[in-house]
Tab-separated table of C-alpha atoms in Angstrom:
chain	number	residue	atom	x	y	z
A	1	MET	CA	-220.167	91.526	-21.402
A	2	LYS	CA	-220.028	92.444	-17.718
A	3	LYS	CA	-221.228	88.931	-16.819
A	4	LEU	CA	-218.490	87.336	-18.949
A	5	HIS	CA	-215.865	89.582	-17.357
A	6	SER	CA	-217.060	88.629	-13.853
A	7	LEU	CA	-217.045	84.931	-14.727
A	8	LEU	CA	-213.517	85.187	-16.133
A	9	LEU	CA	-212.339	87.025	-13.014
A	10	LEU	CA	-213.923	84.368	-10.791
A	11	CYS	CA	-212.237	81.531	-12.715
A	12	CYS	CA	-208.836	83.203	-12.518
A	13	SER	CA	-209.260	83.840	-8.790
A	14	LEU	CA	-210.195	80.206	-8.131
A	15	LEU	CA	-207.215	79.011	-10.138
A	16	LEU	CA	-204.831	81.210	-8.173
A	17	LEU	CA	-206.308	80.223	-4.812
A	18	SER	CA	-206.170	76.514	-5.582
A	19	ALA	CA	-202.457	76.779	-6.407
A	20	CYS	CA	-201.694	78.220	-2.965
A	21	GLY	CA	-202.968	75.302	-0.908
A	22	GLY	CA	-201.712	72.382	-2.942
A	23	LYS	CA	-198.312	71.804	-1.355
A	24	ASP	CA	-198.143	69.761	1.852
A	25	VAL	CA	-195.161	70.276	4.139
A	26	ASP	CA	-193.792	67.191	5.872
A	27	PRO	CA	-193.089	68.250	9.477
A	28	TYR	CA	-190.533	65.423	9.852
A	29	ALA	CA	-188.486	66.279	6.757
A	30	PHE	CA	-185.171	68.077	7.123
A	31	HIS	CA	-185.800	71.816	7.658
A	32	GLY	CA	-182.503	72.804	9.288
A	33	THR	CA	-179.488	74.813	8.292
A	34	THR	CA	-178.278	73.849	4.829
A	35	TYR	CA	-174.584	73.188	4.289
A	36	PRO	CA	-172.698	71.988	1.217
A	37	PRO	CA	-172.274	68.195	1.111
A	38	THR	CA	-169.230	66.753	2.846
A	39	ASN	CA	-166.855	63.988	1.769
A	40	GLU	CA	-166.153	62.435	5.152
A	41	VAL	CA	-168.145	61.780	8.318
A	42	ARG	CA	-166.788	60.759	11.703
A	43	TYR	CA	-168.864	59.071	14.399
A	44	ILE	CA	-168.970	59.682	18.125
A	45	PHE	CA	-171.010	57.949	20.812
A	46	GLN	CA	-170.811	60.632	23.524
A	47	ALA	CA	-171.383	64.370	23.141
A	48	ALA	CA	-168.216	65.091	25.139
A	49	GLN	CA	-166.187	63.567	22.270
A	50	ALA	CA	-167.097	66.474	19.975
A	51	ALA	CA	-164.557	69.251	19.454
A	52	PRO	CA	-165.459	72.560	21.175
A	53	GLY	CA	-166.570	74.299	17.959
A	54	CYS	CA	-168.924	71.546	16.737
A	55	ARG	CA	-172.557	72.588	16.339
A	56	ILE	CA	-175.600	70.336	16.224
A	57	PHE	CA	-177.848	71.283	13.317
A	58	ALA	CA	-180.073	68.192	12.989
A	59	GLU	CA	-181.675	65.864	15.555
A	60	LEU	CA	-183.249	62.752	14.107
A	61	LEU	CA	-184.461	59.204	14.511
A	62	VAL	CA	-183.242	56.649	12.009
A	63	SER	CA	-185.445	53.663	11.159
A	64	ILE	CA	-183.421	50.626	10.106
A	65	PRO	CA	-185.090	47.586	8.523
A	66	ALA	CA	-184.868	44.059	9.892
A	67	GLY	CA	-181.823	42.177	8.671
A	68	ALA	CA	-179.660	45.235	7.958
A	69	ASN	CA	-176.061	44.671	9.021
A	70	GLY	CA	-173.854	47.186	10.808
A	71	ALA	CA	-172.052	48.173	7.604
A	72	LEU	CA	-175.315	48.926	5.794
A	73	MET	CA	-176.616	50.923	8.782
A	74	ARG	CA	-173.460	53.032	8.748
A	75	GLU	CA	-173.461	53.465	4.963
A	76	ARG	CA	-177.072	54.699	4.811
A	77	LEU	CA	-176.678	57.104	7.749
A	78	GLU	CA	-173.376	58.350	6.350
A	79	ARG	CA	-174.946	59.067	2.955
A	80	GLU	CA	-177.729	61.079	4.620
A	81	ALA	CA	-175.299	62.969	6.873
A	82	LYS	CA	-172.956	63.859	4.004
A	83	ALA	CA	-175.851	65.074	1.854
A	84	HIS	CA	-176.839	67.570	4.569
A	85	GLY	CA	-173.270	68.748	5.199
A	86	ALA	CA	-172.477	66.956	8.454
A	87	ASP	CA	-168.890	66.083	9.177
A	88	MET	CA	-169.697	64.288	12.426
A	89	VAL	CA	-172.614	62.185	13.686
A	90	LEU	CA	-173.456	61.643	17.334
A	91	ILE	CA	-174.983	58.178	17.773
A	92	GLY	CA	-177.411	57.718	20.645
A	93	HIS	CA	-179.458	54.810	21.943
A	94	SER	CA	-181.288	52.292	19.813
A	95	ARG	CA	-184.486	50.325	20.324
A	96	ARG	CA	-186.301	47.464	18.696
A	97	MET	CA	-189.063	48.874	16.508
A	98	LYS	CA	-192.627	47.605	16.558
A	99	ASP	CA	-193.104	48.134	12.783
A	100	ASP	CA	-190.605	47.839	9.951
A	101	GLU	CA	-190.540	51.173	8.073
A	102	GLY	CA	-187.464	50.365	5.989
A	103	PHE	CA	-184.714	52.969	6.039
A	104	ALA	CA	-186.243	56.294	7.074
A	105	PHE	CA	-184.904	59.524	8.550
A	106	THR	CA	-187.295	61.500	10.746
A	107	TYR	CA	-186.076	64.968	11.725
A	108	PHE	CA	-187.158	66.790	14.896
A	109	GLY	CA	-185.077	69.981	14.911
A	110	PRO	CA	-183.453	71.940	16.344
A	111	ASN	CA	-184.970	75.293	15.435
A	112	ARG	CA	-181.465	76.789	15.542
A	113	GLU	CA	-178.124	75.003	15.573
A	114	TYR	CA	-176.241	75.001	18.874
A	115	ARG	CA	-172.809	74.127	20.193
A	116	CYS	CA	-172.620	70.507	21.224
A	117	ASN	CA	-170.213	70.848	24.169
A	118	ASP	CA	-171.890	73.833	25.830
A	119	GLN	CA	-175.559	73.271	25.121
A	120	TRP	CA	-176.190	69.546	24.613
A	121	CYS	CA	-179.022	68.507	26.941
A	122	GLY	CA	-179.313	64.883	25.892
A	123	TRP	CA	-181.864	63.099	23.789
A	124	LYS	CA	-184.840	65.323	24.628
A	125	TYR	CA	-186.819	65.113	21.411
A	126	SER	CA	-189.177	62.641	19.750
A	127	PHE	CA	-190.519	61.050	22.937
A	128	ASP	CA	-193.817	60.102	21.292
A	129	ALA	CA	-192.155	57.999	18.602
A	130	TRP	CA	-189.339	56.776	20.859
A	131	ASP	CA	-191.564	55.606	23.733
A	132	ARG	CA	-193.752	53.473	21.451
A	133	GLN	CA	-190.813	51.219	20.540
A	134	GLY	CA	-189.640	47.988	22.144
A	135	GLU	CA	-186.648	47.099	24.291
A	136	PHE	CA	-183.216	48.694	23.968
A	137	VAL	CA	-180.722	47.240	21.503
A	138	GLY	CA	-176.957	47.502	21.934
A	139	ILE	CA	-175.311	49.250	18.991
A	140	GLY	CA	-171.848	50.488	19.877
A	141	LEU	CA	-168.342	50.422	18.451
A	142	GLY	CA	-168.413	46.635	18.069
A	143	GLN	CA	-171.604	46.668	15.995
A	144	TRP	CA	-171.339	49.970	14.100
A	145	GLY	CA	-169.985	49.345	10.621
A	146	ASN	CA	-169.613	45.586	11.242
A	147	ARG	CA	-170.806	43.458	8.291
A	148	ASN	CA	-171.070	40.407	10.550
A	149	VAL	CA	-173.619	41.967	12.914
A	150	SER	CA	-177.280	42.242	12.000
A	151	PHE	CA	-180.598	42.255	13.795
A	152	PRO	CA	-183.577	40.079	12.759
A	153	PHE	CA	-185.934	42.933	13.704
A	154	PRO	CA	-186.194	46.620	12.749
A	155	VAL	CA	-184.234	49.112	14.854
A	156	MET	CA	-184.745	52.796	15.690
A	157	LEU	CA	-181.567	54.795	16.317
A	158	GLN	CA	-181.116	58.275	17.798
A	159	ALA	CA	-178.669	60.509	15.937
A	160	ALA	CA	-177.560	64.119	15.666
A	161	PHE	CA	-175.685	65.759	12.775
A	162	LEU	CA	-172.812	68.073	13.648
A	163	ARG	CA	-170.884	70.648	11.679
A	164	CYS	CA	-167.386	71.203	13.027
A	165	ARG	CA	-165.772	73.498	10.428
């Protein structure tokens, strides 16, 4: 009886221990402050354009597949930003990607949100991924949201989500 009890205890212990280690955490998934979804997102191309109370709560790289037009780029980023509660997106530089990853959002922080106007230090994250890419690509006001502009190669875009309420 004692042997059966020990075997049962061992089986239960193994079952419990195996349940603890089964969940992998994606380090590039969104882990920031959670806000309710928003209905509208505005875009800025310079940090100085943000209102004084705006706080950056997500810093990310956006992978855009070859052939995507400016309207599709904007629509996909806007959907992601709204889902996380951003009401403004700061658009940074863009580069030609070496590999086409489709649409992907890779988050790098920050650990704590911060005020954009006072504490923005530039695009100081994700150097490993960013430096492996190709030449710079011009995506500005004329390209952003434009259905008639597309790139025959994949593009990586820097972005930051802001909450201004």
